[in-house]
Structures are given as C-alpha cells and as structure tokens.
Amino acid sequence: MPSVETTPAVSRAGITTSATGERHIPSSVRPDGSVRKEIRVRPGYRPPEDVELYKNRTAEGFRNRGKAGIPGAENLKKEEDPTKSSAVANKNAKRREARKKAAAEKDEEKPAEPANAVEPAEAPKPVDPEVEKEKEAKKLVKKLRQARELKDKKEKGEGLLPEQFQKVIKINELVNQLEKLGYDSQGEKKSTGTENNELVNQLEKLDLDTHGETTTAET
C-alpha cells in the first residue's frame, strides 16, 4: 500500500514541524528576488505568536451575559399567532384614537381666554383738598420757623452761610404762600367770611352779641 504524504503543520509564527519532529522556518523568496535561508528552531522554543492566550471562562461568560437571550425563547416570536398580534395592534390603535378624541373635546369645552387680558386697574383714591393744603402748610411753617431762627442769629451778630441767608430773605414769600392756603404765619387756619357770618347768626339766635354778652330788646 503506497504511503500518503502529509502536509507538515505550520504554526502562527510560520514554524513547520517535520515528520521527524524537527521544527524549522522554511526558506522563502524576498520581494527583491533574494532567497531567505531556512531557519532551524531549537527544541522547546515557542515564539509569542504561538502562545495561546489564557481565557477565564467565568469572565467570558460575564461579558457575554444577556447576548444569548432567554433560554428557550429563540422561537417564541415564530410561534406567536399572527392573527392575535394583529388584533392586539388594532385594539391599541383604537385606544389611542379614543384618547386623542377625548382630549380634543375637553379642549373645545374650555372657554377661550382673551389674548390680551388686562386686570382692571384700581380706582384712584379720592384726594381731600383740605388735607393736602394742611400738609403743604405744615411744610411752609417749618421752613418759616427755620428762616426766623436764622434771622434772629443774624440780628445778634452771628455770621450766616450763603444758603442760610437765602432762607432769611424768603420769609415774606413763605408768609404769602401760607395766606394763599388760608393759614396765618403761625400755621393756624384763618376763618373765612362765611364762617364769621355763620358764627354771628348763631350768636343772634342765642341773643348774644359778638362779644358773647346778652343783648337787651328795644322797647
């Protein structure tokens, strides 16, 4: 029976092992045409290319967890009834349409708010002219008192600053402003002619003169 020639095994590093167990790298031709000689490999030497990497099966399984899927679920989708899946999809679609319709009807029921809704402004409180006059009179009386104090200092021979002197020369102006408001230079409200007439009428009804004395009837 003729012998069958076997092709020697070649490792990743290109090392060939002969039938006799000798290991060598076969000769080869370089790109430039020169011949690379055969290289013998000493026994026991294993190049890094031929060293198998150690694989931790536990770590490998941990990295691949979840990729394989659930055992026995490979053919689950194939076994599903297409008619049942279609019915479920139609049911879900009807529910979505019903929710959209209900939301649209709810929005229509809400009254539309005006685009530029403005809150009504509060009505201004009525201003009492007499109260305003009284406030203004108090301010003028205060200025007048300060001006008179400065005038007294000037008459006593004390020196005044320019702005203090300006206050002194405005005394008459302040008095005139008080009179226009119906107040005297002391800040007291003046009685008008109408008030005097009313007072006289009241005294006459009580048979009293303007000095508060009883009048005697003429015979």
Tab-separated table of C-alpha atoms in Angstrom:
chain	number	residue	atom	x	y	z
A	1	MET	CA	0.000	0.000	0.000
A	2	PRO	CA	1.613	3.341	-1.037
A	3	SER	CA	2.335	5.805	1.742
A	4	VAL	CA	0.378	9.061	1.815
A	5	GLU	CA	2.457	12.187	2.190
A	6	THR	CA	1.078	14.500	4.843
A	7	THR	CA	1.462	18.272	4.726
A	8	PRO	CA	3.523	19.438	7.694
A	9	ALA	CA	1.643	21.648	10.160
A	10	VAL	CA	2.530	25.348	10.155
A	11	SER	CA	2.163	27.449	13.331
A	12	ARG	CA	1.098	31.098	13.521
A	13	ALA	CA	4.753	32.127	13.617
A	14	GLY	CA	5.407	30.176	10.379
A	15	ILE	CA	7.263	27.279	12.080
A	16	THR	CA	6.919	23.933	10.321
A	17	THR	CA	7.275	20.622	12.155
A	18	SER	CA	8.601	17.775	10.035
A	19	ALA	CA	7.636	14.109	10.332
A	20	THR	CA	10.755	13.536	12.387
A	21	GLY	CA	9.745	16.254	14.862
A	22	GLU	CA	12.259	18.819	13.738
A	23	ARG	CA	10.991	22.398	13.726
A	24	HIS	CA	12.171	24.989	11.248
A	25	ILE	CA	11.055	28.032	9.296
A	26	PRO	CA	11.080	27.138	5.575
A	27	SER	CA	13.122	29.156	3.130
A	28	SER	CA	11.255	31.875	1.225
A	29	VAL	CA	11.834	34.410	-1.523
A	30	ARG	CA	12.047	38.064	-0.579
A	31	PRO	CA	10.253	40.745	-2.641
A	32	ASP	CA	13.572	41.758	-4.190
A	33	GLY	CA	14.110	38.190	-5.505
A	34	SER	CA	16.711	37.102	-2.955
A	35	VAL	CA	16.218	33.820	-1.111
A	36	ARG	CA	15.769	33.703	2.645
A	37	LYS	CA	17.519	30.618	4.068
A	38	GLU	CA	15.785	28.001	6.123
A	39	ILE	CA	15.989	28.661	9.864
A	40	ARG	CA	16.074	25.832	12.352
A	41	VAL	CA	14.181	26.347	15.626
A	42	ARG	CA	15.726	24.924	18.759
A	43	PRO	CA	13.646	22.366	20.624
A	44	GLY	CA	11.300	23.748	23.305
A	45	TYR	CA	11.266	27.294	21.952
A	46	ARG	CA	7.805	28.750	21.398
A	47	PRO	CA	7.513	32.219	19.902
A	48	PRO	CA	4.924	34.662	21.356
A	49	GLU	CA	2.719	34.230	18.270
A	50	ASP	CA	2.224	30.552	19.084
A	51	VAL	CA	1.430	31.049	22.791
A	52	GLU	CA	-2.326	30.668	23.358
A	53	LEU	CA	-3.932	33.349	25.479
A	54	TYR	CA	-5.497	32.231	28.719
A	55	LYS	CA	-9.229	32.759	28.787
A	56	ASN	CA	-11.184	32.907	32.021
A	57	ARG	CA	-14.448	31.178	31.241
A	58	THR	CA	-16.236	32.899	34.123
A	59	ALA	CA	-15.175	36.356	32.926
A	60	GLU	CA	-16.015	35.458	29.336
A	61	GLY	CA	-19.471	34.342	30.354
A	62	PHE	CA	-19.968	37.540	32.369
A	63	ARG	CA	-19.090	39.682	29.335
A	64	ASN	CA	-21.463	37.743	27.099
A	65	ARG	CA	-24.363	37.728	29.537
A	66	GLY	CA	-27.618	38.845	28.006
A	67	LYS	CA	-26.387	38.389	24.448
A	68	ALA	CA	-27.672	34.877	24.154
A	69	GLY	CA	-31.164	35.886	25.227
A	70	ILE	CA	-33.595	33.898	27.327
A	71	PRO	CA	-33.143	30.127	27.019
A	72	GLY	CA	-35.980	28.629	25.039
A	73	ALA	CA	-37.200	31.989	23.734
A	74	GLU	CA	-35.488	31.771	20.338
A	75	ASN	CA	-38.586	30.533	18.556
A	76	LEU	CA	-41.113	32.432	20.684
A	77	LYS	CA	-41.836	35.035	18.031
A	78	LYS	CA	-42.192	32.377	15.383
A	79	GLU	CA	-44.791	30.555	17.457
A	80	GLU	CA	-46.925	33.685	18.012
A	81	ASP	CA	-50.244	33.711	16.237
A	82	PRO	CA	-50.156	36.482	13.583
A	83	THR	CA	-53.932	36.909	13.850
A	84	LYS	CA	-53.680	37.517	17.588
A	85	SER	CA	-50.867	40.051	17.144
A	86	SER	CA	-52.885	41.958	14.567
A	87	ALA	CA	-55.926	42.067	16.859
A	88	VAL	CA	-53.859	43.454	19.741
A	89	ALA	CA	-52.340	46.120	17.484
A	90	ASN	CA	-55.799	47.189	16.280
A	91	LYS	CA	-57.062	47.368	19.850
A	92	ASN	CA	-54.160	49.568	20.901
A	93	ALA	CA	-54.696	51.840	17.904
A	94	LYS	CA	-58.381	52.278	18.807
A	95	ARG	CA	-57.456	53.194	22.372
A	96	ARG	CA	-55.026	55.849	21.167
A	97	GLU	CA	-57.641	57.347	18.858
A	98	ALA	CA	-60.201	57.411	21.683
A	99	ARG	CA	-57.777	59.229	23.989
A	100	LYS	CA	-56.961	61.808	21.306
A	101	LYS	CA	-60.659	62.422	20.645
A	102	ALA	CA	-61.446	62.845	24.349
A	103	ALA	CA	-58.566	65.306	24.767
A	104	ALA	CA	-59.735	67.340	21.758
A	105	GLU	CA	-63.312	67.537	23.091
A	106	LYS	CA	-62.029	68.644	26.500
A	107	ASP	CA	-60.019	71.459	24.913
A	108	GLU	CA	-63.074	72.640	22.961
A	109	GLU	CA	-65.160	72.870	26.144
A	110	LYS	CA	-62.719	75.289	27.774
A	111	PRO	CA	-63.667	78.952	27.183
A	112	ALA	CA	-61.093	80.787	25.141
A	113	GLU	CA	-59.242	83.376	27.174
A	114	PRO	CA	-58.655	86.770	25.552
A	115	ALA	CA	-55.165	87.183	24.174
A	116	ASN	CA	-54.523	90.459	25.931
A	117	ALA	CA	-56.375	90.003	29.194
A	118	VAL	CA	-55.676	93.011	31.379
A	119	GLU	CA	-56.605	93.147	35.022
A	120	PRO	CA	-58.797	96.111	35.887
A	121	ALA	CA	-56.763	98.884	37.423
A	122	GLU	CA	-57.669	100.003	40.899
A	123	ALA	CA	-59.619	103.231	41.002
A	124	PRO	CA	-57.526	106.097	42.393
A	125	LYS	CA	-58.463	107.085	45.907
A	126	PRO	CA	-60.158	110.483	46.150
A	127	VAL	CA	-57.859	113.231	47.371
A	128	ASP	CA	-59.150	115.590	50.042
A	129	PRO	CA	-58.007	119.107	49.067
A	130	GLU	CA	-58.167	120.293	52.671
A	131	VAL	CA	-55.813	117.517	53.776
A	132	GLU	CA	-53.374	118.413	51.005
A	133	LYS	CA	-53.499	122.091	51.998
A	134	GLU	CA	-52.797	121.198	55.611
A	135	LYS	CA	-49.761	119.103	54.613
A	136	GLU	CA	-48.383	121.908	52.456
A	137	ALA	CA	-48.984	124.448	55.219
A	138	LYS	CA	-47.024	122.344	57.722
A	139	LYS	CA	-44.053	122.256	55.351
A	140	LEU	CA	-44.176	126.033	54.875
A	141	VAL	CA	-44.453	126.675	58.635
A	142	LYS	CA	-41.376	124.532	59.251
A	143	LYS	CA	-39.377	126.479	56.645
A	144	LEU	CA	-40.654	129.763	58.066
A	145	ARG	CA	-39.621	128.824	61.609
A	146	GLN	CA	-36.110	127.907	60.448
A	147	ALA	CA	-35.824	131.176	58.494
A	148	ARG	CA	-36.875	133.218	61.547
A	149	GLU	CA	-34.326	131.444	63.736
A	150	LEU	CA	-31.604	132.297	61.224
A	151	LYS	CA	-32.822	135.901	61.150
A	152	ASP	CA	-32.527	136.119	64.948
A	153	LYS	CA	-28.947	134.816	64.749
A	154	LYS	CA	-28.119	137.436	62.112
A	155	GLU	CA	-29.571	140.216	64.271
A	156	LYS	CA	-27.409	139.007	67.176
A	157	GLY	CA	-24.336	139.445	65.015
A	158	GLU	CA	-23.711	135.816	64.076
A	159	GLY	CA	-22.482	135.103	60.562
A	160	LEU	CA	-24.650	133.151	58.111
A	161	LEU	CA	-23.757	130.969	55.197
A	162	PRO	CA	-24.978	131.995	51.728
A	163	GLU	CA	-27.646	129.284	51.668
A	164	GLN	CA	-28.819	130.338	55.162
A	165	PHE	CA	-29.075	133.949	54.047
A	166	GLN	CA	-31.239	132.853	51.095
A	167	LYS	CA	-33.683	131.290	53.555
A	168	VAL	CA	-33.926	134.541	55.543
A	169	ILE	CA	-34.850	136.683	52.549
A	170	LYS	CA	-37.695	134.265	51.678
A	171	ILE	CA	-39.627	134.887	54.904
A	172	ASN	CA	-42.186	137.186	53.260
A	173	GLU	CA	-42.615	134.757	50.373
A	174	LEU	CA	-43.369	131.913	52.785
A	175	VAL	CA	-45.912	134.056	54.642
A	176	ASN	CA	-47.695	134.879	51.365
A	177	GLN	CA	-47.866	131.205	50.422
A	178	LEU	CA	-49.436	130.391	53.795
A	179	GLU	CA	-52.038	133.133	53.332
A	180	LYS	CA	-52.980	131.727	49.925
A	181	LEU	CA	-53.615	128.375	51.590
A	182	GLY	CA	-55.773	130.045	54.252
A	183	TYR	CA	-53.236	129.883	57.109
A	184	ASP	CA	-51.514	132.592	59.135
A	185	SER	CA	-47.782	132.857	59.765
A	186	GLN	CA	-48.135	130.652	62.862
A	187	GLY	CA	-49.711	127.831	60.863
A	188	GLU	CA	-53.203	128.436	62.222
A	189	LYS	CA	-56.101	128.202	59.784
A	190	LYS	CA	-57.807	131.533	59.158
A	191	SER	CA	-61.570	131.802	59.482
A	192	THR	CA	-63.315	132.864	56.271
A	193	GLY	CA	-66.058	135.472	55.932
A	194	THR	CA	-68.667	132.756	55.530
A	195	GLU	CA	-67.610	131.186	58.803
A	196	ASN	CA	-67.826	134.583	60.538
A	197	ASN	CA	-71.355	135.144	59.230
A	198	GLU	CA	-72.446	131.729	60.420
A	199	LEU	CA	-70.980	132.470	63.857
A	200	VAL	CA	-72.853	135.801	64.028
A	201	ASN	CA	-76.132	134.129	63.086
A	202	GLN	CA	-75.661	131.513	65.776
A	203	LEU	CA	-74.953	134.224	68.372
A	204	GLU	CA	-78.048	136.178	67.339
A	205	LYS	CA	-80.175	133.094	67.794
A	206	LEU	CA	-78.814	132.845	71.331
A	207	ASP	CA	-79.445	136.607	71.924
A	208	LEU	CA	-75.688	137.209	72.276
A	209	ASP	CA	-73.549	139.879	70.635
A	210	THR	CA	-70.204	139.222	69.001
A	211	HIS	CA	-68.534	139.558	72.389
A	212	GLY	CA	-70.718	136.894	73.951
A	213	GLU	CA	-72.867	139.346	76.015
A	214	THR	CA	-76.648	139.133	76.230
A	215	THR	CA	-78.445	141.685	74.070
A	216	THR	CA	-81.363	143.740	75.505
A	217	ALA	CA	-84.507	144.059	73.447
A	218	GLU	CA	-85.529	147.608	72.462
A	219	THR	CA	-88.808	148.903	73.945
